[in-house]
Amino acid sequence: MPGTPDARTGLDGRDGRDGRTGLDGRTGRDGRAGPDRRAVLLGAAGVLLGAAGCSGGGGSASPTPASSTSRAPSSAAPTATGSAPSALPHTTPWQPSRADIDPQVKLRAAQLIEALGAWPPGGGGQAKARVRAAAQGVPGSLAAQAGPLLPDADAAALQVVFAQYGGILTDSASVLVVCDQWTRDGGGPVHAGGTTVDVRLSAASPKWKVTALHPADPGTPAATLPDEAHRVLADRAIQLPPAARADVLSGNVHVSALKGMLTLAGTYRIDISVVRSGHPIDVFGTDRPSDHPKGRAFDVWRINGRAVVDPATPRSLIEGFMRAAAAAGSYNVGGPIQLSGGATVNQFFSDNTHHDHVHVGFDS
C-alpha cells in the first residue's frame, strides 16, 4: 500500500524504514535519545525526583530510567508497579514542535498539567495544588478540577507524553495533555499511573487563558472483554497511554475501533493518544457529537516512531497510514494531509486540529 514502510520495526529493536531502531531506544528526530516508556513505567532504583515535565520535538516523553524491562499495564489511576523502585523517575519539561499550529497554546496547557501533577515530598493536597496553579498565572480554583492528577500521595512525578489538539479556533482551544504519573508515600513503593486532561483555553494577551480542566474518566474495568480488546492490550505494536488503556479495559470501546487498531498494527507501529475518555464530547466548536466518547474512534500521534506533526516524517508514511485506516473500515479519516478519493464522500479530511495526529473514526 502507498507509504507502507519496507522494514517496519517491532519492539525488538529491528531497523525501521529509515535505519533507526524501534521504540526501545530509538533516537528522536534531532538525534537525541528517545523514550523507553516500558522501563520508565516500572521505574528504576537510584533515580532522583525530577521536575514535572515531558519531552521535546514531536512530543515524545523522555523520563530517565536506569534499567529496561517490559512495560507493566497501566490504567488511568496509579497502580503499583511490578517491582518497587527506590525513587520517583526524573522527568523533563515538554516542548511543542516548531511545526505545531500555535505552539504556545499547547505549551501553556502542558505546563499547567506539569505543575499540578508533580510535587516534592510533603507537597500533596488541594491547598498546595492551588498554590502551584496560581504560580502558573491561572486561578487556584482550577486545582479543584484536576481530579486524577491529584491522588493522595506524599510525592509525585509527571511526564507529559504528548499534547494534542482536541480543537483549535481563532479564540479558543482544547489541548489534550496525555501524561504518565508516578506517586510515592514516604519510603514506600512507587506507583505508576497517568491520565489525559482536556485543557480548555481562550485567547488572551500575552498568554492564552486556561478556563477549564476536563480529566479523563474511563470508568471501572469490565468483568469481561471481547477477544479484540485482549488482543489490543497484548499487541506490542499498539502503544496505549494510561487513559486509553483504561478505556479498553472498561469495555466501552467499540469492536469496530478495536479491529481497526489490530488491522493497522499488522503493518505499522502506532502510538495512540486518545481513544474515548479525555476527548471533547462534541466536535470542538460545534454541537455535533464526536465519535470518541462513543468509543468509536482513536487518534494516532506517532507512526513507526515518527511523529505526525514532525515535518521530517515522510508524507508517504502519513498518507499510506491514512489510506490504510480507510481500508480498515474507517468512514472518517482526518490528518495533516487532505487526500483525494475515498470510498465515501468526505471520507478523508484535514484541518488545523488534525495537523498533529491522524483521527480514525467508525460509524458502527
Short mmCIF file of N, CA, C and O in Angstrom, two decimals, residues 8-54:
data_model
loop_
_atom_site.label_atom_id
_atom_site.label_comp_id
_atom_site.label_asym_id
_atom_site.label_seq_id
_atom_site.Cartn_x
_atom_site.Cartn_y
_atom_site.Cartn_z
N ARG A 8 9.25 -2.40 8.53
CA ARG A 8 8.60 -1.96 9.76
C ARG A 8 9.25 -2.64 10.95
O ARG A 8 9.52 -3.83 10.95
N THR A 9 9.50 -1.87 12.01
CA THR A 9 10.15 -2.44 13.16
C THR A 9 9.15 -2.84 14.21
O THR A 9 8.11 -2.23 14.37
N GLY A 10 9.50 -3.87 14.92
CA GLY A 10 8.75 -4.21 16.12
C GLY A 10 9.43 -3.58 17.31
O GLY A 10 10.25 -2.69 17.17
N LEU A 11 9.11 -4.06 18.50
CA LEU A 11 9.71 -3.50 19.71
C LEU A 11 10.97 -4.26 20.10
O LEU A 11 11.47 -4.12 21.19
N ASP A 12 11.44 -5.05 19.17
CA ASP A 12 12.62 -5.84 19.48
C ASP A 12 13.89 -5.18 18.94
O ASP A 12 14.95 -5.78 18.94
N GLY A 13 13.76 -3.95 18.43
CA GLY A 13 14.96 -3.22 18.03
C GLY A 13 15.39 -3.44 16.61
O GLY A 13 16.45 -2.98 16.20
N ARG A 14 14.57 -4.15 15.79
CA ARG A 14 14.96 -4.29 14.39
C ARG A 14 14.89 -2.94 13.70
O ARG A 14 14.12 -2.08 14.05
N ASP A 15 15.67 -2.79 12.65
CA ASP A 15 15.76 -1.50 11.99
C ASP A 15 14.45 -1.11 11.35
O ASP A 15 13.73 -1.94 10.80
N GLY A 16 14.17 0.19 11.38
CA GLY A 16 12.98 0.73 10.73
C GLY A 16 13.31 1.17 9.33
O GLY A 16 14.41 1.02 8.82
N ARG A 17 12.33 1.82 8.69
CA ARG A 17 12.49 2.18 7.28
C ARG A 17 13.59 3.21 7.09
O ARG A 17 14.14 3.35 6.01
N ASP A 18 13.90 3.99 8.13
CA ASP A 18 14.95 4.99 7.99
C ASP A 18 16.22 4.60 8.73
O ASP A 18 17.07 5.42 8.95
N GLY A 19 16.30 3.34 9.13
CA GLY A 19 17.51 2.87 9.78
C GLY A 19 17.55 3.07 11.26
O GLY A 19 18.49 2.65 11.91
N ARG A 20 16.52 3.72 11.83
CA ARG A 20 16.51 3.91 13.28
C ARG A 20 16.02 2.65 13.96
O ARG A 20 15.38 1.80 13.35
N THR A 21 16.31 2.55 15.22
CA THR A 21 15.83 1.39 15.94
C THR A 21 14.41 1.57 16.35
O THR A 21 13.83 2.64 16.24
N GLY A 22 13.81 0.49 16.89
CA GLY A 22 12.41 0.51 17.29
C GLY A 22 12.19 1.32 18.55
O GLY A 22 13.04 2.07 19.00
N LEU A 23 11.00 1.17 19.15
CA LEU A 23 10.59 2.03 20.26
C LEU A 23 11.51 1.91 21.46
O LEU A 23 11.58 2.82 22.26
N ASP A 24 12.19 0.81 21.61
CA ASP A 24 13.08 0.65 22.76
C ASP A 24 14.46 1.16 22.41
O ASP A 24 15.35 0.42 22.01
N GLY A 25 14.63 2.48 22.50
CA GLY A 25 15.96 3.02 22.30
C GLY A 25 16.17 3.75 21.00
O GLY A 25 17.29 4.00 20.60
N ARG A 26 15.09 4.11 20.30
CA ARG A 26 15.29 4.84 19.04
C ARG A 26 15.78 6.25 19.34
O ARG A 26 15.63 6.75 20.43
N THR A 27 16.30 6.89 18.35
CA THR A 27 16.69 8.28 18.50
C THR A 27 15.59 9.17 17.98
O THR A 27 14.83 8.80 17.09
N GLY A 28 15.49 10.36 18.54
CA GLY A 28 14.47 11.30 18.12
C GLY A 28 14.87 11.98 16.82
O GLY A 28 15.95 11.77 16.28
N ARG A 29 14.00 12.86 16.34
CA ARG A 29 14.23 13.48 15.04
C ARG A 29 15.44 14.39 15.07
O ARG A 29 15.98 14.72 14.02
N ASP A 30 15.85 14.83 16.26
CA ASP A 30 17.02 15.69 16.31
C ASP A 30 18.25 14.96 16.79
O ASP A 30 19.25 15.56 17.12
N GLY A 31 18.17 13.63 16.84
CA GLY A 31 19.33 12.84 17.22
C GLY A 31 19.42 12.52 18.67
O GLY A 31 20.28 11.75 19.08
N ARG A 32 18.54 13.12 19.51
CA ARG A 32 18.59 12.83 20.94
C ARG A 32 17.97 11.48 21.22
O ARG A 32 17.11 11.01 20.50
N ALA A 33 18.42 10.87 22.30
CA ALA A 33 17.87 9.57 22.65
C ALA A 33 16.39 9.71 22.93
O ALA A 33 15.94 10.63 23.60
N GLY A 34 15.60 8.78 22.40
CA GLY A 34 14.15 8.80 22.60
C GLY A 34 13.74 8.00 23.81
O GLY A 34 14.56 7.47 24.54
N PRO A 35 12.42 7.90 24.06
CA PRO A 35 11.93 7.31 25.29
C PRO A 35 11.95 5.79 25.29
O PRO A 35 11.91 5.16 24.25
N ASP A 36 11.99 5.22 26.45
CA ASP A 36 11.72 3.82 26.67
C ASP A 36 10.64 3.78 27.75
O ASP A 36 10.91 3.67 28.93
N ARG A 37 9.39 3.94 27.35
CA ARG A 37 8.30 4.10 28.32
C ARG A 37 8.11 2.85 29.15
O ARG A 37 7.63 2.89 30.27
N ARG A 38 8.43 1.69 28.60
CA ARG A 38 8.27 0.47 29.39
C ARG A 38 9.16 0.51 30.63
O ARG A 38 8.76 0.17 31.73
N ALA A 39 10.41 0.91 30.41
CA ALA A 39 11.33 0.97 31.54
C ALA A 39 10.89 2.03 32.54
O ALA A 39 10.96 1.83 33.74
N VAL A 40 10.42 3.15 32.01
CA VAL A 40 10.05 4.23 32.90
C VAL A 40 8.86 3.84 33.76
O VAL A 40 8.79 4.15 34.94
N LEU A 41 7.88 3.17 33.17
CA LEU A 41 6.69 2.82 33.92
C LEU A 41 7.00 1.85 35.05
O LEU A 41 6.28 1.78 36.04
N LEU A 42 8.04 1.09 34.90
CA LEU A 42 8.43 0.23 36.00
C LEU A 42 9.35 0.96 36.98
O LEU A 42 9.52 0.56 38.12
N GLY A 43 9.94 2.07 36.51
CA GLY A 43 10.82 2.86 37.40
C GLY A 43 12.21 2.24 37.47
O GLY A 43 12.51 1.23 36.88
N ALA A 44 13.08 2.90 38.26
CA ALA A 44 14.43 2.40 38.41
C ALA A 44 15.01 2.85 39.73
O ALA A 44 14.72 3.93 40.22
N ALA A 45 15.84 2.01 40.30
CA ALA A 45 16.43 2.36 41.58
C ALA A 45 17.46 3.46 41.41
O ALA A 45 18.19 3.52 40.44
N GLY A 46 17.51 4.33 42.41
CA GLY A 46 18.56 5.33 42.46
C GLY A 46 18.34 6.55 41.62
O GLY A 46 19.25 7.35 41.47
N VAL A 47 17.14 6.73 41.03
CA VAL A 47 16.89 7.90 40.22
C VAL A 47 16.25 8.98 41.08
O VAL A 47 15.31 8.71 41.79
N LEU A 48 16.75 10.21 41.02
CA LEU A 48 16.25 11.27 41.85
C LEU A 48 14.96 11.82 41.30
O LEU A 48 14.70 11.79 40.11
N LEU A 49 14.14 12.38 42.18
CA LEU A 49 12.91 13.03 41.77
C LEU A 49 13.24 14.23 40.90
O LEU A 49 14.03 15.07 41.25
N GLY A 50 12.57 14.32 39.72
CA GLY A 50 12.81 15.43 38.82
C GLY A 50 11.63 16.37 38.80
O GLY A 50 10.61 16.13 39.41
N ALA A 51 11.79 17.42 38.04
CA ALA A 51 10.71 18.40 37.89
C ALA A 51 9.61 17.81 37.05
O ALA A 51 9.84 16.90 36.25
N ALA A 52 8.40 18.33 37.19
CA ALA A 52 7.30 17.89 36.35
C ALA A 52 7.64 18.21 34.92
O ALA A 52 8.21 19.23 34.62
N GLY A 53 7.24 17.33 33.96
CA GLY A 53 7.55 17.69 32.59
C GLY A 53 7.20 16.67 31.58
O GLY A 53 6.38 15.81 31.79
N CYS A 54 7.82 16.80 30.41
CA CYS A 54 7.62 15.93 29.30
C CYS A 54 8.76 16.06 28.35
O CYS A 54 9.87 16.17 28.77
#
